Each structure stands twice: as C-alpha cells, then as structure tokens.
Short mmCIF file of C-alpha atoms in Angstrom, two decimals:
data_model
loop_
_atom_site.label_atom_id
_atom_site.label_comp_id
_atom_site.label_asym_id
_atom_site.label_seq_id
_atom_site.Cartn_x
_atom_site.Cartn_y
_atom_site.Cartn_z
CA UNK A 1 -63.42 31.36 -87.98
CA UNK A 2 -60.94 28.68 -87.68
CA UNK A 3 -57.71 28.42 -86.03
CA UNK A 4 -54.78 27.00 -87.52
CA UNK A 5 -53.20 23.40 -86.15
CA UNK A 6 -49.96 24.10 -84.54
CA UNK A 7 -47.64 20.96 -84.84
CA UNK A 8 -44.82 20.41 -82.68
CA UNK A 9 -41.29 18.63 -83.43
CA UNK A 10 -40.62 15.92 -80.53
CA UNK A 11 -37.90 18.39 -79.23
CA UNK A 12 -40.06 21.29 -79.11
CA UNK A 13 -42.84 18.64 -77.83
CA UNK A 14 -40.50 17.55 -74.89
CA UNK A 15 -39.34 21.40 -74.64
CA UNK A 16 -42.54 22.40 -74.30
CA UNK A 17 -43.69 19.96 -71.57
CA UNK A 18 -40.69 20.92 -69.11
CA UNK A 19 -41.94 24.41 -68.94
CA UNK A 20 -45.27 23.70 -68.74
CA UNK A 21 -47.58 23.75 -66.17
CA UNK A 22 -50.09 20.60 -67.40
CA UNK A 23 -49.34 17.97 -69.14
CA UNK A 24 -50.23 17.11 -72.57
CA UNK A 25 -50.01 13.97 -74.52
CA UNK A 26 -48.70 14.06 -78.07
CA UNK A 27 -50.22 12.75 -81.28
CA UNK A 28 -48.31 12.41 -84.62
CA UNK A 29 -47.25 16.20 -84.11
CA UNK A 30 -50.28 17.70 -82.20
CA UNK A 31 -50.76 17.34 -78.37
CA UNK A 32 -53.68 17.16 -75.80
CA UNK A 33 -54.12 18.75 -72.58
CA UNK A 34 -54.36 16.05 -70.04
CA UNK A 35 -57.33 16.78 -67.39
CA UNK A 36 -57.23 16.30 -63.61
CA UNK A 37 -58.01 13.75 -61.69
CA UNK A 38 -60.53 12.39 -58.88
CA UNK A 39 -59.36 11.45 -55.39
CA UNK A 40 -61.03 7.89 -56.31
CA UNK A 41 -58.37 8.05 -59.41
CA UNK A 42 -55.74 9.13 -57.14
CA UNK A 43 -56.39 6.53 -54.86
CA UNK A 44 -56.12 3.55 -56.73
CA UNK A 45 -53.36 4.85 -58.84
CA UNK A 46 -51.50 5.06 -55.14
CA UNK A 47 -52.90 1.55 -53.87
CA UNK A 48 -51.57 -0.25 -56.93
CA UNK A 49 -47.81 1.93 -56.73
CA UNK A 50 -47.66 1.30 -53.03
CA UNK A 51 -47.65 -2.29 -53.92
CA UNK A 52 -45.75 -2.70 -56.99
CA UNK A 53 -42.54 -0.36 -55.96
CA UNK A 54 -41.48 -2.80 -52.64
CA UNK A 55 -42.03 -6.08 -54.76
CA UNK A 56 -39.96 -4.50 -57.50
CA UNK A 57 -37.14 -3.48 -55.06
CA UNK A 58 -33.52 -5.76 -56.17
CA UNK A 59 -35.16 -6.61 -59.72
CA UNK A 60 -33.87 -4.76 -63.05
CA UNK A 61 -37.81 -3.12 -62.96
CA UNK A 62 -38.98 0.43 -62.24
CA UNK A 63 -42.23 1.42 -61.54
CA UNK A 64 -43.46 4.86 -62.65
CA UNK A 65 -46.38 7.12 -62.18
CA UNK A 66 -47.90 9.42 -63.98
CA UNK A 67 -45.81 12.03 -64.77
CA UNK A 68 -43.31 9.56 -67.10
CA UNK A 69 -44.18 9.47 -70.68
CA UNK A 70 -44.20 6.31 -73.22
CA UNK A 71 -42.79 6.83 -76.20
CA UNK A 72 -44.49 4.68 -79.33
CA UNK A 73 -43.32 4.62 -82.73
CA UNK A 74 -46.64 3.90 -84.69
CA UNK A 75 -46.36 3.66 -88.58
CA UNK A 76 -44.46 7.12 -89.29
CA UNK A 77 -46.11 8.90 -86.53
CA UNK A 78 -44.18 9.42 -83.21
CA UNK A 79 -46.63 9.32 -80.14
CA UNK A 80 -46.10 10.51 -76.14
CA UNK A 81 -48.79 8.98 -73.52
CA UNK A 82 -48.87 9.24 -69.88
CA UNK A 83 -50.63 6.37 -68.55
CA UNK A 84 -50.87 6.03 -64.59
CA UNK A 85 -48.48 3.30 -64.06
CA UNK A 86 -45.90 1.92 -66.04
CA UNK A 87 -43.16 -0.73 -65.49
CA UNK A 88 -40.12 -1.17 -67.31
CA UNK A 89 -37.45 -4.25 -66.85
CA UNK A 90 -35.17 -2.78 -69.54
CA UNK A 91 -31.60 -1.84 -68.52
CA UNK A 92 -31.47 0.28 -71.65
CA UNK A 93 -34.77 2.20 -71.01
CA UNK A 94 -32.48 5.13 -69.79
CA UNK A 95 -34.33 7.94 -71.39
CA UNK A 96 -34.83 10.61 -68.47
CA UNK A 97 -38.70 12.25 -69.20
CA UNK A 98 -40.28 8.73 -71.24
CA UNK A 99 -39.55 4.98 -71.40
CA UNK A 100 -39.98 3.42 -74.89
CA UNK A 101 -39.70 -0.56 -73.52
CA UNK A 102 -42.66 -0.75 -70.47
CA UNK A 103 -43.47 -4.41 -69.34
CA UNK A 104 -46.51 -3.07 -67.73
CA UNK A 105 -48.62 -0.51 -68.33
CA UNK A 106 -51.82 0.59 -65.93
CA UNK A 107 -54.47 3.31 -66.99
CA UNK A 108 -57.41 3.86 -64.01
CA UNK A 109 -60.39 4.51 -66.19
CA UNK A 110 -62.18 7.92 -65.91
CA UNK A 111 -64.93 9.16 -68.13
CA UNK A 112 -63.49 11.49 -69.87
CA UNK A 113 -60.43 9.27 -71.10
CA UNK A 114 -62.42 5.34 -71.29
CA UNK A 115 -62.94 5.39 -74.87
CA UNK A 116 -59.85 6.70 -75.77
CA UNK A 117 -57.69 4.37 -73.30
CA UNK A 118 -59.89 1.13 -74.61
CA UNK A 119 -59.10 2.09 -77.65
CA UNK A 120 -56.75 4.34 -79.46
CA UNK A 121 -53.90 3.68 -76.74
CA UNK A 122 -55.02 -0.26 -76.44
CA UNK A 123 -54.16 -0.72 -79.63
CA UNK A 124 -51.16 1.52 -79.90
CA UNK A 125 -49.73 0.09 -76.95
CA UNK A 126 -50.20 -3.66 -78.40
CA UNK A 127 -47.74 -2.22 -80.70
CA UNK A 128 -44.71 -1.91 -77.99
CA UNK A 129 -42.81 -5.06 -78.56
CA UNK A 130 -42.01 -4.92 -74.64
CA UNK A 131 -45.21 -4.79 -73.70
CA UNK A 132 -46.91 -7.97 -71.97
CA UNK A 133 -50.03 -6.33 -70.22
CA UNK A 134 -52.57 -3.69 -70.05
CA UNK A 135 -54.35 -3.36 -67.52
CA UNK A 136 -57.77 -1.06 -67.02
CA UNK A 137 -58.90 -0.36 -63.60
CA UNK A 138 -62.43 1.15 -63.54
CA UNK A 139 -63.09 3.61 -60.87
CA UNK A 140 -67.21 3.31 -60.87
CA UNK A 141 -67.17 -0.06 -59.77
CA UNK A 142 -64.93 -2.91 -59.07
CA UNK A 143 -63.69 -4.16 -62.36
CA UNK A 144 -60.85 -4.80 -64.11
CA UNK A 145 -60.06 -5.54 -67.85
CA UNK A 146 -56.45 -7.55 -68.60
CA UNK A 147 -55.22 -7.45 -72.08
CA UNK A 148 -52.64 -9.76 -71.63
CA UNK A 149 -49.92 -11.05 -74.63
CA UNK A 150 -49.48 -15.19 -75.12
CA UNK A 151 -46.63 -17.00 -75.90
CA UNK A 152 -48.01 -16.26 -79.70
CA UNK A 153 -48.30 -13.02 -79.59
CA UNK A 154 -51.79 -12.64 -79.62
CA UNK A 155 -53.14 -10.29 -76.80
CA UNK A 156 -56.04 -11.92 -74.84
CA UNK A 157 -58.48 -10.22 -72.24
CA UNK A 158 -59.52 -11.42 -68.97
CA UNK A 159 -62.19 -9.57 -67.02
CA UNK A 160 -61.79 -9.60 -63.57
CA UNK A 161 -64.77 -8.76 -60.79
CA UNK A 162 -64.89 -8.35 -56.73
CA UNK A 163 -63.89 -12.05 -56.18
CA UNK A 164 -61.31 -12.20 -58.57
CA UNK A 165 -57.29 -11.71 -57.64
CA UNK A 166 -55.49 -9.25 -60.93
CA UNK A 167 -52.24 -11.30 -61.53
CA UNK A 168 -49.26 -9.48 -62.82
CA UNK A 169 -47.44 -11.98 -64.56
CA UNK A 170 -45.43 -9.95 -66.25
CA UNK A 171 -43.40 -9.32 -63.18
CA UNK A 172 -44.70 -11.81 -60.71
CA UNK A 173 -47.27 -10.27 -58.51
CA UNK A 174 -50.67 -10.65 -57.98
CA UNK A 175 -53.01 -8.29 -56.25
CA UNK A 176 -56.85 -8.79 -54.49
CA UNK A 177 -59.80 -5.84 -55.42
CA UNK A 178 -59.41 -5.18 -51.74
CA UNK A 179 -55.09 -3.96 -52.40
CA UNK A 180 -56.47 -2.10 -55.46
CA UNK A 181 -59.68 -0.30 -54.08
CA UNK A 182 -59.08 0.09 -50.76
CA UNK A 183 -60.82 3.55 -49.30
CA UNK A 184 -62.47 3.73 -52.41
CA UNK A 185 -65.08 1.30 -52.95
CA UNK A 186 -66.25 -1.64 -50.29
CA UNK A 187 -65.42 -5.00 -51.56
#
C-alpha cells in the first residue's frame, strides 16, 4: 500500500514549522524531518559560535545557529535548509525565520546527513550568489573540508587536518582544530 506525497506551499511550509515541534527541511514542495544531534555535534557547533559571534560584534554580520533556515531558489524549485551555522553580512537579509544572502555557511558532519551535506546541499548552496564558503567539520576525527569561491567564481576545496588553522576569509577570522574541537577530540 502506498501513501500519497503531501506537498506543501512555502506559506504552509513556514506555517507548518512554527507549530511544530521538529524541524524539517523543505525540498521543491516536500519536507524532511531533521534528526537529533550528538553532544560531539553540539559541541563543535558551540565552539565554532562562541568564536564567531564576539569577532562579528560592530560589523554588518550575524551569526546564526541552527534553528535559522536558508532559503535557495534552485531552477523552479524553492528549497529551506538548516545548516548549523550561517553568517550573513547583508543589511537586506531581514527575513525573520530564514536568510536568503549567507556569507558563510557551516554544516558539522554526522552520519546520517554526510552524503547529503557533501552533496545535494554543496552544490545547491554553490548556487547562493552570496555565498563565499562552505565549510564541513567532521565529528569522527579532526578534519575539515573548505569549499571556498575565487575571484572567478569557481569554488575550490582545501582539506584541512590537526596541524592546520580553518581560515574564514569570508569575514576575517581564522580558527586552530584546538578552538573547533575542544572537549571533543584531543588534538
């Protein structure tokens, strides 16, 4: 027996996600229930905020967490993602429950979500004009993968290990594997 496909409007999307109790991304008209997250997760989502929001403080930027939404206009389909961090230096990125203009955005790698955020958002959030980085923190070991956009346009990746120091440039700060992983894994 099959179930139908319920599609959802972006109102009723947005509607829908103020009364609910999880979140749930939103594809083209269908949306996802988002699962939970580890304490290692948590952790370096927190070391990473902690670090961005006072260097951000008296600059047009905001940092966000993972309750704000990113709105992407990809071919005709609309799309809502939460990632774990964002950053947006717009002054007209004044939407209230998403951004649509993020300078920055940070997913912490988990199993159940690594394909998807390597891929499917990767690509679809290349496609933010806005957009100057991507950055993928694993949780399993000390690693990080920087998609990073040139003067060109062209998005390049740097692959950063335990000696290594993640550079923001996008907004100008730069961070060691000990800021990012502290209490979660030695480095």
């Amino acid at each position: 027996m099959r179930s139908p496909v319920h599609f959802l409007t972006i109102e009723e999307y947005l509607k829908f996600e103020l009364e609910s109790d999880i979140r749930h991304e939103y594809v083209d008209g269908e949306t996802f229930a988002m699962a939970g997250a580890s304490e290692e997760h948590n952790l370096i989502a927190i070391n990473i905020i902690a670090l961005l929001r006072p260097h951000l403080r008296g600059t047009p930027c905001r940092a966000f967490v993972s309750d704000m939404k990113v709105k992407i206009k990809v071919q005709k389909a609309d799309i809502f993602y939460y990632p774990d961090l964002l950053v947006t230096c717009d002054s007209n990125d004044k939407e209230k429950y998403f951004k649509t203009h993020p300078t920055l955005i940070v997913e912490v790698l988990s199993n159940s979500t690594k394909s998807t955020d390597k891929r499917e958002k990767r690509i679809n959030y290349q496609s933010i004009e806005s957009l100057q980085e991507y950055v993928l923190v694993s949780q399993e070991e000390i690693k990080v993968e920087v998609y990073r956009r040139d003067t060109q346009g062209n998005w390049l990746l740097e692959i950063l290990g335990k000696n290594d120091e993640l550079s923001l440039n996008s907004i100008g700060l730069s961070l060691t594997m000990a800021d990012i992983y502290e209490d979660v894994i030695n480095v």
